[in-house]
Amino acid sequence: MSVTRPRGTNDFLPEDTVKWQQIEKLLRDLCAEYGFQEIRTPIFEDTELFVRGVGGTTDIVQKEMYTFTDQGDRSLTLRPENTASAARAYLENKMFGLAQPVKLYYMGPMFRYERPQAGRFRQFHQFGIEVFGSSSPLADAEIIAFAWEFYNRLGLKGLSLQINSVGCPACRPNHKEALKDFCRDNLNKFCATCQDRFERNPLRMLDCKSPVCQELLNNSPEIIDHLCPDCTQHFSKVQELLDAAGIPYQINPRLVRGLDYYTKTAFEISLKEIGAQSAVCGGGRYDGLISDLGGQPTPSVGFALGMERIFAALKSQGIDHFCTQNTDAYIAVLDQNEKTLTTAFKLALALRQAGLACEQDLLARSLKAQFKQADRLNAAYTVIVGGEELSEGKAQVRNLANSSQELVPLENICNYLKESGDK
RNA sequence: GUGGAUGUGGCGAAGCGGUUAACGCACCGGAUUGUGGCUCCGGCACCCGAGGGUUCAAGUCCCUUCAUCCACCCCA
């Protein structure tokens, strides 16, 4: 093998894609029920969109973007996520002029230059939904309920939902200062990255994985204690709604999302058993994003979920009830002469026109080998074309499950198979 | 970017310095020549990730490199 696929990418083979299609169908059905409509944005965007939308200090922008210059000297970037694009499209297409809120969904590949590991790839796939134009906690609760329902329908168990409020521009600075005051005296004891974060983005210190840092942060000021009245009320309303929906959750004051655009509600759904990258869904409110991109202030909430991680979860829980494609009839030929082959070819076409899934041998194999192939394809029937029967305009139709066989005139085979299939 | 593990036929997997590199699965063919799923028989590796080196002799030891997996960082 001289050329292989790029690092961190995957080939999804037919056995995988049937599963993808079914999961995607489930998601589209849910979207229809919840009133979300699909948007498809470009795979690449102006680099500036992500710098402004996702945030210039985030890891995504600083070290994970696939950025290139095109022949017109424009700096473009393969999308690392889809929320910024959706917001851009909302603005650019003046969707603020539509009846609000605007509820959109997307699914497709995203690109981040990271070291691959379990549940992490350089090209990965997300499904996400966004509600533009509503500041109501109902919207927050609605999308969380959407995600929860999705995992329920898949049959996944043991998921944990964590929620937090990261405040808004009015109250976040208070907490930030309180946190800095708290850490300042012991700053040299924190890990190197946290010391770095202290100035640039102290909130990120909260979800540092280092046990040392976590120890030092015991009893640190919680954002929840510094929320302004508006954020406090919003957060408690979201909790009430989740309670009303019977959705279990934990409040995690340390939950801080890695993208700059989040405000108020932040949430994450995780499943530890799939590895270190256990977050299967993450999202929250981003009331400042649209205005950051140059639009009128537009409150918005959304989430994204990782498709590959869903498959990892399904696999680890042994959930594999995906139906596979079946073959209704396999057309086998007795002799490899032109008349037989043409008859078989025409028969196959006629059966397909009638909506039956059928295949014929394309390798000039022996009859025995053709039967083996029919068996592998799990065909319900094998039609044997050729010999004496063909000269009488008939063919043998064999039921592979019970090994019964009948002689049927060629022109009746289609109906014969359809009637048998209806039983 | 850092650390750990691994790299033998399409897949799984023995071999750990010395004749023609086990075995299982899959695949192809056959078992009185027009019929499958079971069984039996046969077939299927020029390169043991790649490139150097040590040795009379190297998948088997050493170095380099690449890839994969896992973990850190961070995220879906």
Short mmCIF file of C-alpha atoms (C1' of nucleotides) in Angstrom, two decimals:
data_model
loop_
_atom_site.label_atom_id
_atom_site.label_comp_id
_atom_site.label_asym_id
_atom_site.label_seq_id
_atom_site.Cartn_x
_atom_site.Cartn_y
_atom_site.Cartn_z
CA MET A 1 0.00 0.00 0.00
CA SER A 2 1.79 3.12 -1.15
CA VAL A 3 -0.93 5.66 -0.59
CA THR A 4 -3.09 5.48 2.50
CA ARG A 5 -5.79 7.74 3.82
CA PRO A 6 -4.63 10.84 5.71
CA ARG A 7 -3.97 10.47 9.38
CA GLY A 8 -7.05 10.75 11.55
CA THR A 9 -9.52 10.09 8.74
CA ASN A 10 -11.73 7.07 8.20
CA ASP A 11 -13.20 5.08 5.36
CA PHE A 12 -16.73 4.08 6.21
CA LEU A 13 -17.47 0.80 4.51
CA PRO A 14 -20.90 -0.47 3.49
CA GLU A 15 -21.32 -2.33 6.78
CA ASP A 16 -20.82 1.05 8.53
CA THR A 17 -22.76 3.28 6.19
CA VAL A 18 -25.99 1.32 6.61
CA LYS A 19 -25.76 2.18 10.30
CA TRP A 20 -24.97 5.81 9.60
CA GLN A 21 -27.99 6.11 7.36
CA GLN A 22 -30.26 4.73 10.05
CA ILE A 23 -28.90 7.03 12.75
CA GLU A 24 -29.21 9.97 10.39
CA LYS A 25 -32.80 8.98 9.69
CA LEU A 26 -33.55 8.91 13.40
CA LEU A 27 -32.05 12.39 13.77
CA ARG A 28 -34.03 13.77 10.83
CA ASP A 29 -37.22 12.30 12.27
CA LEU A 30 -36.52 13.99 15.59
CA CYS A 31 -35.86 17.27 13.80
CA ALA A 32 -39.21 17.03 12.09
CA GLU A 33 -40.90 16.44 15.44
CA TYR A 34 -39.09 19.31 17.11
CA GLY A 35 -39.39 21.68 14.17
CA PHE A 36 -35.80 21.99 13.05
CA GLN A 37 -34.92 22.46 9.39
CA GLU A 38 -31.69 21.53 7.71
CA ILE A 39 -29.06 24.04 6.68
CA ARG A 40 -26.00 23.14 4.62
CA THR A 41 -23.11 25.53 4.80
CA PRO A 42 -19.72 25.34 3.01
CA ILE A 43 -17.11 22.88 4.23
CA PHE A 44 -14.62 25.76 4.22
CA GLU A 45 -15.09 29.34 5.26
CA ASP A 46 -13.15 32.54 5.52
CA THR A 47 -10.63 31.98 8.33
CA GLU A 48 -11.80 35.18 9.94
CA LEU A 49 -15.20 33.64 10.67
CA PHE A 50 -13.72 31.12 13.08
CA VAL A 51 -11.27 33.55 14.62
CA ARG A 52 -14.16 35.86 15.47
CA GLY A 53 -16.83 33.27 16.05
CA VAL A 54 -15.04 30.52 17.92
CA GLY A 55 -12.54 32.82 19.61
CA GLY A 56 -8.93 33.72 18.97
CA THR A 57 -7.70 32.37 22.30
CA THR A 58 -9.25 28.93 21.92
CA ASP A 59 -7.18 25.84 21.19
CA ILE A 60 -9.29 25.21 18.12
CA VAL A 61 -8.22 28.47 16.53
CA GLN A 62 -4.70 28.57 17.89
CA LYS A 63 -3.52 25.12 16.93
CA GLU A 64 -6.17 22.91 15.39
CA MET A 65 -7.36 24.55 12.20
CA TYR A 66 -6.78 23.34 8.67
CA THR A 67 -6.05 26.71 7.16
CA PHE A 68 -4.84 27.30 3.62
CA THR A 69 -4.46 30.10 1.15
CA ASP A 70 -6.28 29.74 -2.14
CA GLN A 71 -5.07 30.94 -5.52
CA GLY A 72 -6.76 34.28 -4.99
CA ASP A 73 -4.69 34.77 -1.84
CA ARG A 74 -7.67 34.32 0.49
CA SER A 75 -7.15 32.64 3.82
CA LEU A 76 -9.67 29.83 4.12
CA THR A 77 -10.23 27.21 6.80
CA LEU A 78 -11.88 23.81 6.79
CA ARG A 79 -14.69 24.19 9.31
CA PRO A 80 -13.72 22.93 12.78
CA GLU A 81 -17.36 23.17 13.90
CA ASN A 82 -20.61 24.37 12.40
CA THR A 83 -22.14 26.89 14.76
CA ALA A 84 -20.13 29.84 13.48
CA SER A 85 -21.12 28.97 9.91
CA ALA A 86 -24.78 28.62 10.84
CA ALA A 87 -24.69 32.01 12.55
CA ARG A 88 -22.94 33.53 9.56
CA ALA A 89 -25.54 32.05 7.22
CA TYR A 90 -28.34 33.34 9.44
CA LEU A 91 -26.95 36.84 9.12
CA GLU A 92 -25.86 36.70 5.50
CA ASN A 93 -29.22 35.36 4.34
CA LYS A 94 -31.10 37.85 6.53
CA MET A 95 -32.90 35.08 8.33
CA PHE A 96 -33.52 37.59 11.11
CA GLY A 97 -36.26 38.77 8.78
CA LEU A 98 -38.06 35.43 9.00
CA ALA A 99 -40.53 34.49 11.69
CA GLN A 100 -38.47 33.90 14.84
CA PRO A 101 -37.13 31.76 16.25
CA VAL A 102 -35.21 30.15 13.42
CA LYS A 103 -34.48 26.52 14.24
CA LEU A 104 -31.81 24.87 12.17
CA TYR A 105 -29.96 21.58 12.10
CA TYR A 106 -26.86 20.40 10.28
CA MET A 107 -24.82 17.27 9.95
CA GLY A 108 -21.55 16.68 8.21
CA PRO A 109 -17.77 16.48 8.47
CA MET A 110 -15.69 18.83 10.61
CA PHE A 111 -11.93 19.12 10.64
CA ARG A 112 -9.50 19.62 13.49
CA TYR A 113 -5.76 19.03 13.39
CA GLU A 114 -5.27 16.96 16.56
CA ARG A 115 -3.46 13.77 17.51
CA PRO A 116 -5.97 11.01 16.84
CA GLN A 117 -7.09 8.77 19.69
CA ALA A 118 -10.19 6.90 20.77
CA GLY A 119 -13.17 9.03 19.77
CA ARG A 120 -11.06 11.72 18.17
CA PHE A 121 -10.29 12.13 14.50
CA ARG A 122 -9.05 14.85 12.21
CA GLN A 123 -12.11 14.50 10.07
CA PHE A 124 -15.08 13.73 12.27
CA HIS A 125 -18.79 14.16 11.94
CA GLN A 126 -21.17 16.24 13.93
CA PHE A 127 -24.88 16.66 14.05
CA GLY A 128 -26.06 19.86 15.66
CA ILE A 129 -29.08 22.07 16.17
CA GLU A 130 -29.34 25.80 16.73
CA VAL A 131 -32.21 27.99 17.89
CA PHE A 132 -31.73 31.61 16.83
CA GLY A 133 -33.82 34.40 18.26
CA SER A 134 -35.09 33.11 21.57
CA SER A 135 -33.75 34.03 24.98
CA SER A 136 -36.27 31.79 26.73
CA PRO A 137 -35.01 29.03 29.02
CA LEU A 138 -37.62 26.93 27.22
CA ALA A 139 -35.31 26.92 24.22
CA ASP A 140 -32.40 25.68 26.36
CA ALA A 141 -34.53 22.95 27.83
CA GLU A 142 -35.96 22.02 24.46
CA ILE A 143 -32.61 21.26 22.89
CA ILE A 144 -31.41 19.34 25.94
CA ALA A 145 -34.61 17.32 25.79
CA PHE A 146 -33.94 16.71 22.10
CA ALA A 147 -30.51 15.28 22.82
CA TRP A 148 -31.79 13.22 25.72
CA GLU A 149 -34.61 11.79 23.65
CA PHE A 150 -32.20 10.90 20.88
CA TYR A 151 -30.01 8.82 23.19
CA ASN A 152 -33.10 7.23 24.67
CA ARG A 153 -34.38 6.13 21.31
CA LEU A 154 -31.01 4.65 20.50
CA GLY A 155 -31.29 2.61 23.66
CA LEU A 156 -28.09 3.91 25.23
CA LYS A 157 -27.77 3.59 28.99
CA GLY A 158 -25.64 5.24 31.64
CA LEU A 159 -25.39 8.68 30.13
CA SER A 160 -24.82 11.61 32.42
CA LEU A 161 -26.02 15.12 31.78
CA GLN A 162 -24.08 17.93 33.40
CA ILE A 163 -25.19 21.52 33.33
CA ASN A 164 -23.80 24.83 34.45
CA SER A 165 -24.22 28.50 33.82
CA VAL A 166 -21.20 30.45 32.68
CA GLY A 167 -22.91 33.79 33.15
CA CYS A 168 -23.04 36.71 30.80
CA PRO A 169 -20.86 39.76 30.08
CA ALA A 170 -22.58 41.51 32.98
CA CYS A 171 -21.70 38.99 35.68
CA ARG A 172 -18.84 36.89 34.37
CA PRO A 173 -16.17 39.54 35.12
CA ASN A 174 -17.13 39.50 38.81
CA HIS A 175 -16.56 35.81 39.07
CA LYS A 176 -13.39 36.05 37.04
CA GLU A 177 -11.93 38.58 39.46
CA ALA A 178 -13.02 36.58 42.48
CA LEU A 179 -11.40 33.50 40.98
CA LYS A 180 -8.17 35.32 40.25
CA ASP A 181 -8.08 36.71 43.78
CA PHE A 182 -8.55 33.20 45.09
CA CYS A 183 -5.74 31.72 43.01
CA ARG A 184 -3.28 34.55 43.13
CA ASP A 185 -1.51 33.55 46.37
CA ASN A 186 -0.93 29.95 45.28
CA LEU A 187 -0.39 30.66 41.62
CA ASN A 188 3.09 29.12 41.50
CA LYS A 189 1.68 25.81 42.71
CA PHE A 190 -0.61 25.40 39.71
CA CYS A 191 0.46 23.49 36.61
CA ALA A 192 2.22 25.40 33.86
CA THR A 193 -0.82 25.57 31.58
CA CYS A 194 -2.99 26.87 34.38
CA GLN A 195 -0.47 29.55 35.23
CA ASP A 196 -0.68 30.53 31.61
CA ARG A 197 -4.47 30.46 31.70
CA PHE A 198 -4.55 32.68 34.78
CA GLU A 199 -4.16 35.82 32.71
CA ARG A 200 -5.63 34.77 29.39
CA ASN A 201 -8.66 32.76 30.38
CA PRO A 202 -8.87 32.00 34.10
CA LEU A 203 -12.25 30.23 33.75
CA ARG A 204 -10.51 27.44 31.90
CA MET A 205 -8.50 26.67 35.04
CA LEU A 206 -11.72 25.29 36.51
CA ASP A 207 -11.84 22.21 34.37
CA CYS A 208 -8.12 21.45 34.43
CA LYS A 209 -7.70 17.68 34.79
CA SER A 210 -4.61 17.93 36.97
CA PRO A 211 -5.39 16.61 40.48
CA VAL A 212 -3.04 19.20 41.92
CA CYS A 213 -4.94 22.04 40.34
CA GLN A 214 -8.30 20.53 41.31
CA GLU A 215 -7.06 20.29 44.90
CA LEU A 216 -5.99 23.93 44.89
CA LEU A 217 -9.37 24.91 43.50
CA ASN A 218 -11.29 23.35 46.38
CA ASN A 219 -13.70 25.94 47.73
CA SER A 220 -12.86 28.32 44.93
CA PRO A 221 -15.52 30.89 44.15
CA GLU A 222 -18.30 29.34 42.07
CA ILE A 223 -19.69 31.13 39.06
CA ILE A 224 -23.15 30.28 40.31
CA ASP A 225 -22.62 32.52 43.33
CA HIS A 226 -21.69 35.45 41.13
CA LEU A 227 -24.45 35.29 38.55
CA CYS A 228 -26.50 38.41 37.97
CA PRO A 229 -30.23 38.17 38.76
CA ASP A 230 -31.09 37.59 35.11
CA CYS A 231 -28.65 34.69 34.73
CA THR A 232 -29.65 33.21 38.07
CA GLN A 233 -33.28 33.20 37.13
CA HIS A 234 -32.56 31.78 33.70
CA PHE A 235 -30.50 28.96 35.17
CA SER A 236 -33.09 27.98 37.75
CA LYS A 237 -35.81 28.05 35.12
CA VAL A 238 -33.81 25.65 32.95
CA GLN A 239 -33.49 23.32 35.92
CA GLU A 240 -37.21 23.48 36.61
CA LEU A 241 -37.95 22.56 33.03
CA LEU A 242 -35.54 19.64 33.09
CA ASP A 243 -37.19 18.46 36.29
CA ALA A 244 -40.57 18.77 34.65
CA ALA A 245 -39.33 16.70 31.73
CA GLY A 246 -38.00 14.05 34.09
CA ILE A 247 -34.49 14.43 32.74
CA PRO A 248 -31.84 13.70 35.37
CA TYR A 249 -28.87 16.05 35.55
CA GLN A 250 -26.04 17.15 37.75
CA ILE A 251 -24.95 20.70 38.26
CA ASN A 252 -21.24 20.91 37.62
CA PRO A 253 -19.90 24.32 38.58
CA ARG A 254 -16.62 23.44 36.94
CA LEU A 255 -18.13 22.78 33.53
CA VAL A 256 -16.69 25.40 31.21
CA ARG A 257 -17.03 25.02 27.50
CA GLY A 258 -13.95 25.49 25.39
CA LEU A 259 -15.43 27.85 22.86
CA ASP A 260 -15.56 31.54 23.65
CA TYR A 261 -19.06 32.16 22.46
CA TYR A 262 -20.95 30.47 25.28
CA THR A 263 -23.05 32.46 27.74
CA LYS A 264 -25.43 31.34 30.48
CA THR A 265 -26.32 27.68 29.98
CA ALA A 266 -23.54 25.20 29.25
CA PHE A 267 -24.17 21.47 29.18
CA GLU A 268 -22.49 18.25 28.28
CA ILE A 269 -23.67 14.67 27.98
CA SER A 270 -21.02 12.07 28.53
CA LEU A 271 -20.50 8.33 28.66
CA LYS A 272 -17.29 7.30 30.38
CA GLU A 273 -17.07 3.81 28.94
CA ILE A 274 -16.14 4.98 25.46
CA GLY A 275 -12.72 6.24 26.54
CA ALA A 276 -11.06 9.42 27.61
CA GLN A 277 -13.04 11.43 25.07
CA SER A 278 -16.31 10.75 26.78
CA ALA A 279 -18.39 13.74 25.74
CA VAL A 280 -21.01 12.60 23.28
CA CYS A 281 -22.84 15.89 23.16
CA GLY A 282 -22.02 19.43 24.18
CA GLY A 283 -23.67 22.77 23.83
CA GLY A 284 -25.19 25.78 25.43
CA ARG A 285 -26.33 29.32 24.96
CA TYR A 286 -24.39 31.85 22.94
CA ASP A 287 -26.23 35.13 23.11
CA GLY A 288 -23.22 37.13 21.95
CA LEU A 289 -22.24 35.23 18.84
CA ILE A 290 -24.43 36.91 16.24
CA SER A 291 -23.46 40.38 17.42
CA ASP A 292 -19.80 39.35 17.49
CA LEU A 293 -20.22 38.56 13.82
CA GLY A 294 -21.69 41.98 13.16
CA GLY A 295 -25.42 41.38 13.53
CA GLN A 296 -28.05 42.67 15.93
CA PRO A 297 -27.89 41.02 19.33
CA THR A 298 -29.69 37.68 18.84
CA PRO A 299 -30.04 35.22 21.70
CA SER A 300 -29.29 31.68 20.59
CA VAL A 301 -28.78 28.15 21.92
CA GLY A 302 -27.49 25.00 20.34
CA PHE A 303 -25.57 21.80 20.72
CA ALA A 304 -23.41 19.48 18.68
CA LEU A 305 -23.00 15.76 19.03
CA GLY A 306 -20.23 13.58 17.69
CA MET A 307 -21.40 10.85 15.34
CA GLU A 308 -18.30 8.66 15.71
CA ARG A 309 -18.74 8.70 19.48
CA ILE A 310 -22.33 7.56 19.13
CA PHE A 311 -21.13 4.54 17.19
CA ALA A 312 -18.49 3.86 19.82
CA ALA A 313 -21.19 3.99 22.49
CA LEU A 314 -23.53 1.71 20.55
CA LYS A 315 -20.72 -0.76 20.05
CA SER A 316 -19.68 -0.79 23.69
CA GLN A 317 -23.26 -1.46 24.74
CA GLY A 318 -23.74 -4.15 22.15
CA ILE A 319 -26.55 -2.33 20.41
CA ASP A 320 -26.70 -3.69 16.90
CA HIS A 321 -30.27 -3.87 15.71
CA PHE A 322 -29.62 -2.30 12.36
CA CYS A 323 -31.39 -3.94 9.50
CA THR A 324 -29.25 -4.91 6.57
CA GLN A 325 -30.23 -4.90 2.97
CA ASN A 326 -31.63 -8.18 1.70
CA THR A 327 -31.80 -9.69 -1.72
CA ASP A 328 -35.15 -10.93 -2.95
CA ALA A 329 -33.88 -13.02 -5.82
CA TYR A 330 -30.61 -14.25 -7.23
CA ILE A 331 -30.64 -15.06 -10.92
CA ALA A 332 -28.38 -18.02 -11.62
CA VAL A 333 -27.61 -19.31 -15.07
CA LEU A 334 -27.10 -22.95 -16.03
CA ASP A 335 -25.05 -22.34 -19.10
CA GLN A 336 -22.89 -19.42 -20.09
CA ASN A 337 -24.31 -18.98 -23.59
CA GLU A 338 -25.54 -15.76 -25.01
CA LYS A 339 -29.22 -16.66 -25.05
CA THR A 340 -29.28 -17.71 -21.41
CA LEU A 341 -27.26 -14.76 -20.24
CA THR A 342 -29.44 -12.27 -22.11
CA THR A 343 -32.61 -13.88 -20.79
CA ALA A 344 -31.26 -13.73 -17.25
CA PHE A 345 -30.20 -10.12 -17.75
CA LYS A 346 -33.64 -9.11 -18.98
CA LEU A 347 -35.33 -11.03 -16.20
CA ALA A 348 -33.22 -9.22 -13.61
CA LEU A 349 -34.13 -5.84 -15.10
CA ALA A 350 -37.83 -6.69 -15.08
CA LEU A 351 -37.74 -7.81 -11.46
CA ARG A 352 -35.94 -4.62 -10.42
CA GLN A 353 -38.50 -2.50 -12.25
CA ALA A 354 -41.10 -4.24 -10.16
CA GLY A 355 -39.21 -3.15 -7.05
CA LEU A 356 -37.54 -6.43 -6.21
CA ALA A 357 -33.90 -6.48 -5.15
CA CYS A 358 -32.11 -8.93 -7.35
CA GLU A 359 -28.67 -9.83 -8.58
CA GLN A 360 -27.18 -12.07 -11.19
CA ASP A 361 -23.78 -13.66 -11.50
CA LEU A 362 -21.23 -11.37 -13.13
CA LEU A 363 -18.25 -13.70 -12.91
CA ALA A 364 -19.26 -16.61 -15.17
CA ARG A 365 -19.13 -18.94 -12.20
CA SER A 366 -20.31 -22.50 -11.94
CA LEU A 367 -23.91 -23.08 -10.89
CA LYS A 368 -22.70 -24.36 -7.57
CA ALA A 369 -20.68 -21.23 -6.99
CA GLN A 370 -23.68 -19.12 -7.96
CA PHE A 371 -25.72 -20.86 -5.30
CA LYS A 372 -23.06 -20.17 -2.72
CA GLN A 373 -23.16 -16.53 -3.68
CA ALA A 374 -26.96 -16.47 -3.41
CA ASP A 375 -26.58 -17.91 0.04
CA ARG A 376 -24.05 -15.30 1.07
CA LEU A 377 -26.34 -12.55 -0.13
CA ASN A 378 -29.09 -14.05 1.96
CA ALA A 379 -31.32 -14.21 -1.07
CA ALA A 380 -34.86 -15.42 -0.51
CA TYR A 381 -35.07 -17.09 -3.92
CA THR A 382 -32.76 -18.30 -6.61
CA VAL A 383 -34.07 -18.37 -10.17
CA ILE A 384 -32.24 -20.88 -12.39
CA VAL A 385 -32.26 -19.85 -16.01
CA GLY A 386 -31.26 -22.23 -18.78
CA GLY A 387 -31.49 -25.80 -20.04
CA GLU A 388 -34.66 -27.57 -21.06
CA GLU A 389 -36.82 -25.26 -19.03
CA LEU A 390 -35.67 -22.21 -20.92
CA SER A 391 -36.59 -23.71 -24.27
CA GLU A 392 -40.10 -24.08 -22.85
CA GLY A 393 -40.01 -20.44 -21.65
CA LYS A 394 -39.81 -21.46 -18.01
CA ALA A 395 -37.31 -21.35 -15.16
CA GLN A 396 -36.86 -23.08 -11.83
CA VAL A 397 -37.58 -20.86 -8.85
CA ARG A 398 -36.04 -22.19 -5.66
CA ASN A 399 -36.91 -21.05 -2.17
CA LEU A 400 -33.58 -21.06 -0.38
CA ALA A 401 -35.03 -21.17 3.09
CA ASN A 402 -37.02 -24.38 2.70
CA SER A 403 -35.37 -25.79 -0.44
CA SER A 404 -38.64 -26.10 -2.30
CA GLN A 405 -38.54 -25.54 -6.01
CA GLU A 406 -41.13 -24.79 -8.67
CA LEU A 407 -41.13 -24.48 -12.43
CA VAL A 408 -42.54 -21.07 -13.38
CA PRO A 409 -43.06 -19.47 -16.81
CA LEU A 410 -40.63 -16.57 -17.24
CA GLU A 411 -43.37 -13.99 -17.56
CA ASN A 412 -44.94 -15.10 -14.27
CA ILE A 413 -41.79 -15.05 -12.16
CA CYS A 414 -42.24 -11.47 -11.11
CA ASN A 415 -45.74 -12.02 -9.77
CA TYR A 416 -44.76 -15.34 -8.29
CA LEU A 417 -41.99 -13.70 -6.25
CA LYS A 418 -44.12 -10.75 -5.22
CA GLU A 419 -46.95 -12.95 -4.03
CA SER A 420 -44.58 -15.17 -2.11
CA GLY A 421 -43.02 -12.10 -0.55
CA ASP A 422 -46.39 -10.86 0.67
CA LYS A 423 -47.09 -13.97 2.66
"C1'" G B 1 3.35 19.26 20.48
"C1'" U B 2 4.58 15.21 24.64
"C1'" G B 3 4.41 10.07 26.50
"C1'" G B 4 3.32 4.55 26.24
"C1'" A B 5 2.14 0.14 23.26
"C1'" U B 6 2.02 -2.26 18.60
"C1'" G B 7 3.28 -3.32 13.26
"C1'" U B 8 3.90 -11.29 10.15
"C1'" G B 9 -0.91 -13.40 3.81
"C1'" G B 10 -7.81 -10.16 2.86
"C1'" C B 11 -8.74 -10.79 8.54
"C1'" G B 12 -7.19 -13.09 13.39
"C1'" A B 13 -2.69 -15.15 15.06
"C1'" A B 14 2.12 -18.66 16.12
"C1'" G B 15 7.30 -18.18 15.42
"C1'" C B 16 11.75 -14.39 19.36
"C1'" G B 17 19.01 -15.91 15.51
"C1'" G B 18 19.69 -21.16 11.76
"C1'" U B 19 16.42 -26.15 6.56
"C1'" U B 20 10.54 -25.07 1.96
"C1'" A B 21 7.14 -18.75 7.83
"C1'" A B 22 2.55 -22.90 11.83
"C1'" C B 23 -2.68 -22.70 12.55
"C1'" G B 24 -7.80 -20.62 12.31
"C1'" C B 25 -11.31 -17.61 9.39
"C1'" A B 26 -12.35 -15.73 4.64
"C1'" C B 27 -11.71 -16.57 -0.56
"C1'" C B 28 -11.20 -20.00 -5.11
"C1'" G B 29 -11.73 -25.11 -6.99
"C1'" G B 30 -13.27 -30.24 -6.33
"C1'" A B 31 -16.08 -34.74 -3.93
"C1'" U B 32 -19.97 -39.53 -10.97
"C1'" U B 33 -19.98 -33.73 -14.74
"C1'" G B 34 -27.94 -28.89 -13.64
"C1'" U B 35 -28.50 -26.64 -7.15
"C1'" G B 36 -26.55 -23.45 -1.66
"C1'" G B 37 -26.13 -23.46 3.81
"C1'" C B 38 -23.06 -29.07 7.08
"C1'" U B 39 -18.73 -32.34 6.11
"C1'" C B 40 -14.22 -33.86 3.57
"C1'" C B 41 -10.09 -32.85 0.04
"C1'" G B 42 -7.06 -29.41 -2.57
"C1'" G B 43 -5.37 -24.27 -3.81
"C1'" C B 44 -3.95 -19.34 -2.04
"C1'" A B 45 3.16 -15.31 1.09
"C1'" C B 46 9.14 -12.58 -4.37
"C1'" C B 47 8.97 -7.84 -0.03
"C1'" C B 48 7.49 -10.74 7.96
"C1'" G B 49 5.45 -1.73 7.87
"C1'" A B 50 9.81 0.89 5.29
"C1'" G B 51 15.22 2.04 5.21
"C1'" G B 52 19.95 1.14 7.18
"C1'" G B 53 23.30 -1.81 10.39
"C1'" U B 54 25.36 -6.21 13.51
"C1'" U B 55 26.19 -11.53 12.24
"C1'" C B 56 28.68 -17.15 8.63
"C1'" A B 57 23.21 -16.63 9.27
"C1'" A B 58 17.74 -11.89 11.09
"C1'" G B 59 10.25 -11.50 11.30
"C1'" U B 60 13.68 -12.99 15.30
"C1'" C B 61 19.33 -8.22 17.86
"C1'" C B 62 20.55 -2.57 17.14
"C1'" C B 63 19.49 2.32 14.87
"C1'" U B 64 16.33 5.46 11.91
"C1'" U B 65 11.72 6.35 9.84
"C1'" C B 66 6.56 5.76 8.88
"C1'" A B 67 1.84 4.11 10.36
"C1'" U B 68 -1.84 2.47 13.80
"C1'" C B 69 -3.76 2.28 18.74
"C1'" C B 70 -4.04 4.44 23.66
"C1'" A B 71 -3.11 8.55 26.99
"C1'" C B 72 -1.87 13.99 27.96
"C1'" C B 73 -3.51 18.93 26.07
"C1'" C B 74 -8.35 20.06 24.28
"C1'" C B 75 -12.93 18.90 22.40
"C1'" A B 76 -18.08 16.29 19.73
#
